[in-house]
PDB file of C-alpha atoms in Angstrom:
ATOM      1  CA  ASP A   1      89.975 127.311 145.275  1.00  0.00           C
ATOM      2  CA  ARG A   2      88.044 124.701 142.667  1.00  0.00           C
ATOM      3  CA  MET A   3      86.042 121.952 144.146  1.00  0.00           C
ATOM      4  CA  PRO A   4      87.327 118.406 143.484  1.00  0.00           C
ATOM      5  CA  GLY A   5      84.073 117.120 142.580  1.00  0.00           C
ATOM      6  CA  VAL A   6      83.589 119.547 139.849  1.00  0.00           C
ATOM      7  CA  ALA A   7      86.970 118.656 138.257  1.00  0.00           C
ATOM      8  CA  ARG A   8      86.226 115.018 138.442  1.00  0.00           C
ATOM      9  CA  SER A   9      82.827 115.427 136.961  1.00  0.00           C
ATOM     10  CA  SER A  10      84.632 117.485 133.996  1.00  0.00           C
ATOM     11  CA  ASN A  11      87.198 114.654 133.376  1.00  0.00           C
ATOM     12  CA  THR A  12      84.840 112.096 133.469  1.00  0.00           C
ATOM     13  CA  GLY A  13      82.837 113.621 130.669  1.00  0.00           C
ATOM     14  CA  SER A  14      85.932 114.182 128.651  1.00  0.00           C
ATOM     15  CA  ASP A  15      86.982 110.534 129.165  1.00  0.00           C
ATOM     16  CA  ALA A  16      83.842 109.123 128.330  1.00  0.00           C
ATOM     17  CA  LYS A  17      83.990 111.165 124.918  1.00  0.00           C
ATOM     18  CA  ILE A  18      87.469 109.671 124.490  1.00  0.00           C
ATOM     19  CA  PHE A  19      86.483 106.162 125.230  1.00  0.00           C
ATOM     20  CA  ALA A  20      83.214 106.138 122.955  1.00  0.00           C
ATOM     21  CA  GLY A  21      85.622 107.512 120.244  1.00  0.00           C
ATOM     22  CA  ARG A  22      87.809 104.707 120.723  1.00  0.00           C
ATOM     23  CA  ALA A  23      84.861 102.064 120.787  1.00  0.00           C
ATOM     24  CA  GLU A  24      83.752 103.740 117.490  1.00  0.00           C
ATOM     25  CA  ARG A  25      87.084 103.452 115.586  1.00  0.00           C
ATOM     26  CA  ALA A  26      87.216  99.854 116.963  1.00  0.00           C
ATOM     27  CA  SER A  27      83.964  99.261 115.814  1.00  0.00           C
ATOM     28  CA  GLN A  28      84.715 100.355 112.151  1.00  0.00           C
ATOM     29  CA  GLU A  29      88.014  98.804 112.108  1.00  0.00           C
ATOM     30  CA  ASP A  30      86.308  95.508 113.232  1.00  0.00           C
ATOM     31  CA  ALA A  31      83.731  95.909 110.413  1.00  0.00           C
ATOM     32  CA  ARG A  32      86.291  96.809 107.777  1.00  0.00           C
ATOM     33  CA  ARG A  33      88.298  93.341 108.928  1.00  0.00           C
ATOM     34  CA  ARG A  34      85.168  91.492 108.796  1.00  0.00           C
ATOM     35  CA  VAL A  35      84.258  92.751 104.920  1.00  0.00           C
ATOM     36  CA  GLY A  36      87.713  92.383 103.925  1.00  0.00           C
ATOM     37  CA  HIS A  37      87.754  88.704 105.271  1.00  0.00           C
ATOM     38  CA  ASP A  38      84.636  88.109 103.504  1.00  0.00           C
ATOM     39  CA  ILE A  39      85.626  89.540  99.851  1.00  0.00           C
ATOM     40  CA  ARG A  40      89.034  87.447 100.138  1.00  0.00           C
ATOM     41  CA  HIS A  41      86.770  84.530 100.348  1.00  0.00           C
ATOM     42  CA  GLU A  42      84.764  85.573  97.180  1.00  0.00           C
ATOM     43  CA  LEU A  43      88.001  86.417  95.515  1.00  0.00           C
ATOM     44  CA  SER A  44      89.488  83.032  96.444  1.00  0.00           C
ATOM     45  CA  THR A  45      86.020  81.311  94.903  1.00  0.00           C
ATOM     46  CA  ILE A  46      86.748  83.209  91.699  1.00  0.00           C
ATOM     47  CA  MET A  47      90.037  82.261  91.347  1.00  0.00           C
ATOM     48  CA  LEU A  48      89.260  78.848  92.052  1.00  0.00           C
ATOM     49  CA  LEU A  49      86.754  78.984  89.366  1.00  0.00           C
ATOM     50  CA  ALA A  50      88.973  80.862  86.700  1.00  0.00           C
ATOM     51  CA  SER A  51      91.517  78.241  87.183  1.00  0.00           C
ATOM     52  CA  VAL A  52      89.303  75.512  86.471  1.00  0.00           C
ATOM     53  CA  LEU A  53      87.838  77.074  83.592  1.00  0.00           C
ATOM     54  CA  SER A  54      91.211  78.015  81.967  1.00  0.00           C
ATOM     55  CA  GLU A  55      92.007  74.219  81.784  1.00  0.00           C
ATOM     56  CA  ALA A  56      88.512  73.043  80.781  1.00  0.00           C
ATOM     57  CA  PRO A  57      89.019  70.822  77.477  1.00  0.00           C
ATOM     58  CA  GLU A  58      85.718  71.652  76.229  1.00  0.00           C
ATOM     59  CA  LEU A  59      87.087  75.552  75.682  1.00  0.00           C
ATOM     60  CA  ASP A  60      88.740  76.681  72.672  1.00  0.00           C
ATOM     61  CA  VAL A  61      92.361  78.229  73.152  1.00  0.00           C
ATOM     62  CA  GLU A  62      90.886  81.890  72.907  1.00  0.00           C
ATOM     63  CA  ASN A  63      88.441  81.381  75.762  1.00  0.00           C
ATOM     64  CA  GLN A  64      90.990  79.327  77.968  1.00  0.00           C
ATOM     65  CA  GLN A  65      93.235  82.366  77.648  1.00  0.00           C
ATOM     66  CA  ARG A  66      90.682  84.665  78.736  1.00  0.00           C
ATOM     67  CA  ALA A  67      89.959  82.532  81.711  1.00  0.00           C
ATOM     68  CA  HIS A  68      93.683  82.587  82.613  1.00  0.00           C
ATOM     69  CA  GLN A  69      93.737  86.247  82.241  1.00  0.00           C
ATOM     70  CA  LEU A  70      90.642  86.402  84.537  1.00  0.00           C
ATOM     71  CA  LEU A  71      92.612  84.364  87.027  1.00  0.00           C
ATOM     72  CA  GLY A  72      95.471  87.046  86.779  1.00  0.00           C
ATOM     73  CA  GLU A  73      93.383  89.941  87.381  1.00  0.00           C
ATOM     74  CA  THR A  74      91.703  88.384  90.290  1.00  0.00           C
ATOM     75  CA  ARG A  75      95.157  87.850  91.918  1.00  0.00           C
ATOM     76  CA  TRP A  76      96.063  91.526  91.057  1.00  0.00           C
ATOM     77  CA  LEU A  77      92.527  92.537  93.057  1.00  0.00           C
ATOM     78  CA  ASP A  78      93.488  90.256  95.993  1.00  0.00           C
ATOM     79  CA  GLU A  79      96.776  92.375  96.198  1.00  0.00           C
ATOM     80  CA  LEU A  80      95.067  95.565  95.942  1.00  0.00           C
ATOM     81  CA  LEU A  81      92.584  94.734  98.909  1.00  0.00           C
ATOM     82  CA  ARG A  82      95.655  93.677 101.047  1.00  0.00           C
ATOM     83  CA  ALA A  83      97.301  97.030 100.182  1.00  0.00           C
ATOM     84  CA  TYR A  84      93.981  98.748 101.114  1.00  0.00           C
ATOM     85  CA  GLU A  85      93.687  96.879 104.376  1.00  0.00           C
ATOM     86  CA  ARG A  86      97.384  97.665 105.366  1.00  0.00           C
ATOM     87  CA  ALA A  87      97.049 101.439 104.398  1.00  0.00           C
ATOM     88  CA  LEU A  88      93.669 101.344 106.834  1.00  0.00           C
ATOM     89  CA  SER A  89      96.050 100.172 109.663  1.00  0.00           C
ATOM     90  CA  GLU A  90      98.465 102.461 109.107  1.00  0.00           C
ATOM     91  CA  GLN A  91     100.930  99.709 107.885  1.00  0.00           C
ATOM     92  CA  SER A  92     101.228 100.814 104.210  1.00  0.00           C
ATOM     93  CA  SER A  93     103.914  99.124 102.487  1.00  0.00           C
ATOM     94  CA  ASN A  94     105.111 102.016 101.028  1.00  0.00           C
ATOM     95  CA  ASP A  95     106.880 103.055 103.955  1.00  0.00           C
ATOM     96  CA  ASP A  96     109.436  99.954 103.197  1.00  0.00           C
ATOM     97  CA  LYS A  97     111.561 100.718 100.270  1.00  0.00           C
ATOM     98  CA  THR A  98     113.653  97.412 100.261  1.00  0.00           C
ATOM     99  CA  CYS A  99     111.584  95.803  97.230  1.00  0.00           C
ATOM    100  CA  ALA A 100     113.986  93.744  94.799  1.00  0.00           C
ATOM    101  CA  PRO A 101     114.335  94.603  91.185  1.00  0.00           C
ATOM    102  CA  LEU A 102     111.660  94.057  88.802  1.00  0.00           C
ATOM    103  CA  ARG A 103     111.013  93.702  85.012  1.00  0.00           C
ATOM    104  CA  ALA A 104     108.978  97.083  83.931  1.00  0.00           C
ATOM    105  CA  ASP A 105     108.497  95.836  80.612  1.00  0.00           C
ATOM    106  CA  VAL A 106     106.982  92.558  82.135  1.00  0.00           C
ATOM    107  CA  ILE A 107     104.497  94.715  84.319  1.00  0.00           C
ATOM    108  CA  VAL A 108     103.406  96.679  81.250  1.00  0.00           C
ATOM    109  CA  LEU A 109     102.467  93.519  79.459  1.00  0.00           C
ATOM    110  CA  GLU A 110     100.510  92.237  82.288  1.00  0.00           C
ATOM    111  CA  VAL A 111      98.711  95.272  82.366  1.00  0.00           C
ATOM    112  CA  VAL A 112      98.031  95.516  78.422  1.00  0.00           C
ATOM    113  CA  ALA A 113      97.249  91.922  78.162  1.00  0.00           C
ATOM    114  CA  PRO A 114      93.350  92.301  79.538  1.00  0.00           C
ATOM    115  CA  ILE A 115      92.830  95.485  78.486  1.00  0.00           C
ATOM    116  CA  ARG A 116      93.458  94.078  74.819  1.00  0.00           C
ATOM    117  CA  MET A 117      91.113  91.358  75.273  1.00  0.00           C
ATOM    118  CA  GLY A 118      88.237  93.920  76.421  1.00  0.00           C
ATOM    119  CA  SER A 119      88.719  96.587  73.982  1.00  0.00           C
ATOM    120  CA  THR A 120      89.069  97.287  70.411  1.00  0.00           C
ATOM    121  CA  THR A 121      91.571 100.116  70.752  1.00  0.00           C
ATOM    122  CA  ARG A 122      94.873  99.115  69.068  1.00  0.00           C
ATOM    123  CA  LEU A 123      97.507  98.816  71.646  1.00  0.00           C
ATOM    124  CA  ILE A 124     100.969  98.843  70.484  1.00  0.00           C
ATOM    125  CA  VAL A 125     103.970  97.850  73.035  1.00  0.00           C
ATOM    126  CA  GLU A 126     107.755  98.716  72.431  1.00  0.00           C
ATOM    127  CA  ALA A 127     109.237  97.431  75.377  1.00  0.00           C
ATOM    128  CA  GLY A 128     112.846  95.740  75.797  1.00  0.00           C
ATOM    129  CA  PRO A 129     114.032  94.317  79.373  1.00  0.00           C
ATOM    130  CA  ALA A 130     114.251  97.252  81.873  1.00  0.00           C
ATOM    131  CA  TRP A 131     114.770  96.778  85.872  1.00  0.00           C
ATOM    132  CA  VAL A 132     113.722  99.200  88.492  1.00  0.00           C
ATOM    133  CA  VAL A 133     113.413  99.009  92.125  1.00  0.00           C
ATOM    134  CA  VAL A 134     109.499  99.675  93.137  1.00  0.00           C
ATOM    135  CA  ASP A 135     106.778  97.944  94.587  1.00  0.00           C
ATOM    136  CA  ARG A 136     105.067  95.616  92.157  1.00  0.00           C
ATOM    137  CA  LEU A 137     101.572  96.496  93.038  1.00  0.00           C
ATOM    138  CA  VAL A 138     102.594 100.361  92.875  1.00  0.00           C
ATOM    139  CA  LEU A 139     103.917  99.979  89.270  1.00  0.00           C
ATOM    140  CA  TRP A 140     100.810  98.007  88.201  1.00  0.00           C
ATOM    141  CA  ARG A 141      98.428 100.362  89.777  1.00  0.00           C
ATOM    142  CA  ALA A 142     100.142 103.371  88.175  1.00  0.00           C
ATOM    143  CA  LEU A 143     100.485 101.861  84.711  1.00  0.00           C
ATOM    144  CA  ARG A 144      96.674 100.635  84.896  1.00  0.00           C
ATOM    145  CA  ASN A 145      95.542 104.037  85.464  1.00  0.00           C
ATOM    146  CA  VAL A 146      97.672 105.516  82.734  1.00  0.00           C
ATOM    147  CA  ILE A 147      97.044 102.809  80.150  1.00  0.00           C
ATOM    148  CA  VAL A 148      93.141 102.658  80.740  1.00  0.00           C
ATOM    149  CA  ASN A 149      92.809 106.626  80.754  1.00  0.00           C
ATOM    150  CA  ALA A 150      94.734 106.590  77.200  1.00  0.00           C
ATOM    151  CA  VAL A 151      92.477 103.510  76.139  1.00  0.00           C
ATOM    152  CA  GLU A 152      89.447 105.874  76.989  1.00  0.00           C
ATOM    153  CA  ALA A 153      90.787 108.886  75.114  1.00  0.00           C
ATOM    154  CA  ALA A 154      91.727 106.967  71.995  1.00  0.00           C
ATOM    155  CA  GLY A 155      88.403 105.241  71.852  1.00  0.00           C
ATOM    156  CA  PRO A 156      87.225 102.256  70.269  1.00  0.00           C
ATOM    157  CA  GLN A 157      88.823 103.010  66.842  1.00  0.00           C
ATOM    158  CA  GLY A 158      92.036 104.510  68.067  1.00  0.00           C
ATOM    159  CA  THR A 159      95.493 103.823  69.117  1.00  0.00           C
ATOM    160  CA  VAL A 160      97.866 103.339  72.283  1.00  0.00           C
ATOM    161  CA  VAL A 161     101.427 103.084  71.936  1.00  0.00           C
ATOM    162  CA  VAL A 162     103.282 102.015  75.223  1.00  0.00           C
ATOM    163  CA  ARG A 163     107.177 102.221  74.979  1.00  0.00           C
ATOM    164  CA  VAL A 164     109.677 101.342  77.624  1.00  0.00           C
ATOM    165  CA  ASP A 165     113.188 102.478  77.255  1.00  0.00           C
ATOM    166  CA  LYS A 166     116.544 102.725  79.316  1.00  0.00           C
ATOM    167  CA  VAL A 167     118.067 106.183  79.314  1.00  0.00           C
ATOM    168  CA  ASP A 168     121.112 107.610  81.333  1.00  0.00           C
ATOM    169  CA  GLY A 169     120.407 105.185  84.317  1.00  0.00           C
ATOM    170  CA  GLU A 170     116.579 105.778  84.298  1.00  0.00           C
ATOM    171  CA  VAL A 171     114.076 103.628  82.916  1.00  0.00           C
ATOM    172  CA  VAL A 172     111.358 105.726  80.779  1.00  0.00           C
ATOM    173  CA  ILE A 173     107.816 104.414  80.284  1.00  0.00           C
ATOM    174  CA  ASP A 174     105.758 106.576  77.700  1.00  0.00           C
ATOM    175  CA  VAL A 175     102.084 106.190  76.859  1.00  0.00           C
ATOM    176  CA  ARG A 176     100.712 107.755  73.727  1.00  0.00           C
ATOM    177  CA  ASP A 177      97.424 108.122  72.429  1.00  0.00           C
ATOM    178  CA  ASP A 178      95.830 109.579  69.137  1.00  0.00           C
ATOM    179  CA  GLY A 179      92.542 110.969  71.096  1.00  0.00           C
ATOM    180  CA  PRO A 180      91.175 114.583  70.622  1.00  0.00           C
ATOM    181  CA  GLY A 181      93.891 116.103  72.525  1.00  0.00           C
ATOM    182  CA  PHE A 182      93.817 118.228  75.632  1.00  0.00           C
ATOM    183  CA  VAL A 183      94.835 120.938  77.862  1.00  0.00           C
ATOM    184  CA  ALA A 184      97.571 119.277  80.251  1.00  0.00           C
ATOM    185  CA  GLU A 185      96.859 121.167  83.242  1.00  0.00           C
ATOM    186  CA  ALA A 186      93.107 120.526  83.142  1.00  0.00           C
ATOM    187  CA  VAL A 187      94.020 116.861  82.934  1.00  0.00           C
ATOM    188  CA  ALA A 188      96.071 116.882  85.630  1.00  0.00           C
ATOM    189  CA  GLU A 189      93.535 118.537  88.007  1.00  0.00           C
ATOM    190  CA  THR A 190      90.601 116.607  86.888  1.00  0.00           C
ATOM    191  CA  SER A 191      92.008 113.010  86.232  1.00  0.00           C
ATOM    192  CA  LEU A 192      91.712 110.930  89.527  1.00  0.00           C
ATOM    193  CA  GLY A 193      93.447 108.040  87.763  1.00  0.00           C
ATOM    194  CA  LEU A 194      96.358 110.375  86.646  1.00  0.00           C
ATOM    195  CA  SER A 195      96.812 111.924  90.121  1.00  0.00           C
ATOM    196  CA  ILE A 196      97.074 108.353  91.766  1.00  0.00           C
ATOM    197  CA  ALA A 197      99.318 107.558  89.182  1.00  0.00           C
ATOM    198  CA  PHE A 198     101.502 110.696  89.822  1.00  0.00           C
ATOM    199  CA  GLU A 199     101.507 109.967  93.682  1.00  0.00           C
ATOM    200  CA  LEU A 200     102.455 106.457  93.567  1.00  0.00           C
ATOM    201  CA  VAL A 201     105.370 107.026  90.920  1.00  0.00           C
ATOM    202  CA  GLN A 202     106.585 110.167  93.129  1.00  0.00           C
ATOM    203  CA  SER A 203     106.461 108.086  96.423  1.00  0.00           C
ATOM    204  CA  TRP A 204     109.121 105.760  94.757  1.00  0.00           C
ATOM    205  CA  GLY A 205     111.623 108.573  93.636  1.00  0.00           C
ATOM    206  CA  GLY A 206     110.204 108.731  90.057  1.00  0.00           C
ATOM    207  CA  ASN A 207     108.379 111.274  88.074  1.00  0.00           C
ATOM    208  CA  LEU A 208     105.221 111.411  85.922  1.00  0.00           C
ATOM    209  CA  THR A 209     104.623 114.308  83.325  1.00  0.00           C
ATOM    210  CA  ILE A 210     102.072 114.870  80.516  1.00  0.00           C
ATOM    211  CA  ARG A 211     102.216 116.499  77.161  1.00  0.00           C
ATOM    212  CA  ARG A 212     100.907 116.372  73.511  1.00  0.00           C
ATOM    213  CA  THR A 213     102.850 114.107  71.228  1.00  0.00           C
ATOM    214  CA  GLU A 214     103.090 113.723  67.598  1.00  0.00           C
ATOM    215  CA  LEU A 215     100.129 111.269  67.786  1.00  0.00           C
ATOM    216  CA  GLY A 216      97.805 114.358  68.528  1.00  0.00           C
ATOM    217  CA  GLY A 217      96.560 113.005  71.964  1.00  0.00           C
ATOM    218  CA  CYS A 218      98.001 112.813  75.577  1.00  0.00           C
ATOM    219  CA  GLY A 219     101.320 111.639  76.184  1.00  0.00           C
ATOM    220  CA  VAL A 220     102.403 110.530  79.707  1.00  0.00           C
ATOM    221  CA  ARG A 221     105.930 109.730  80.697  1.00  0.00           C
ATOM    222  CA  ILE A 222     106.933 107.728  83.866  1.00  0.00           C
ATOM    223  CA  VAL A 223     110.472 108.060  84.707  1.00  0.00           C
ATOM    224  CA  LEU A 224     111.997 105.614  87.402  1.00  0.00           C
ATOM    225  CA  PRO A 225     115.657 105.271  88.325  1.00  0.00           C
ATOM    226  CA  SER A 226     117.059 102.080  86.842  1.00  0.00           C
ATOM    227  CA  ALA A 227     117.649  99.240  89.071  1.00  0.00           C
ATOM    228  CA  TYR A 228     121.216  98.638  87.573  1.00  0.00           C
ATOM    229  CA  ALA A 229     123.488 101.488  86.561  1.00  0.00           C
ATOM    230  CA  ASP A 230     125.870  99.085  85.100  1.00  0.00           C
ATOM    231  CA  GLU A 231     124.242  97.166  82.191  1.00  0.00           C
ATOM    232  CA  ARG A 232     126.454  94.333  82.701  1.00  0.00           C
ATOM    233  CA  ILE A 233     124.793  93.447  86.030  1.00  0.00           C
ATOM    234  CA  ALA A 234     121.513  93.565  84.357  1.00  0.00           C
ATOM    235  CA  SER A 235     122.697  91.219  81.719  1.00  0.00           C
ATOM    236  CA  ALA A 236     123.757  88.694  84.274  1.00  0.00           C
ATOM    237  CA  VAL A 237     120.711  88.563  86.151  1.00  0.00           C
ATOM    238  CA  GLY A 238     118.705  87.838  83.003  1.00  0.00           C
ATOM    239  CA  GLU A 239     118.127  90.904  80.617  1.00  0.00           C
TER     240      GLU A 239
END
């Protein structure tokens, strides 16, 4: 028979390791929460300054627009931080698929606007109203990754075309550039941005494919289910 004292000693050591592990995780979670709290404060300060700047009468219209765009970008960053914190606490919003329909073409324009201001790359958007059911931040992140990749591939003197269409009950977002071209498989394996976009789109029942286009460079196609199978319903809600 084993001695009870020995068994208790063994269990005590194991329990101590468990408690130590829990304490370490709690400490890490607390540290992340505190850093997140401070980052949100800084973002609030930036948003306040950008808001005041966007209304400053001494600025010309172009610089007021830049300040307003800075405010919008900071709000997206705040949403991204909150999503990151939810993911760390295992409460990711991707578990909830009950989002209201939103305009994919509007999100495309929101993504393109600041990139146009900070780049000499020619950005062309061809888009009409197109409703999808997807988390707003998820669509923004996917589009941001894909469009930024396209702009980098096209270069300062290049062209990127973003087109939004509705085809057979689906919303199709094509992003094409006239960059030097690529091997599709290599891009899919090495580009973190495209990998993130693929996972985000797939998590909401969509698909992302990569191909060569008539512009000579990369073509990325995002396909998402349309929110309204009947176009008359879409028209009634504002298309």
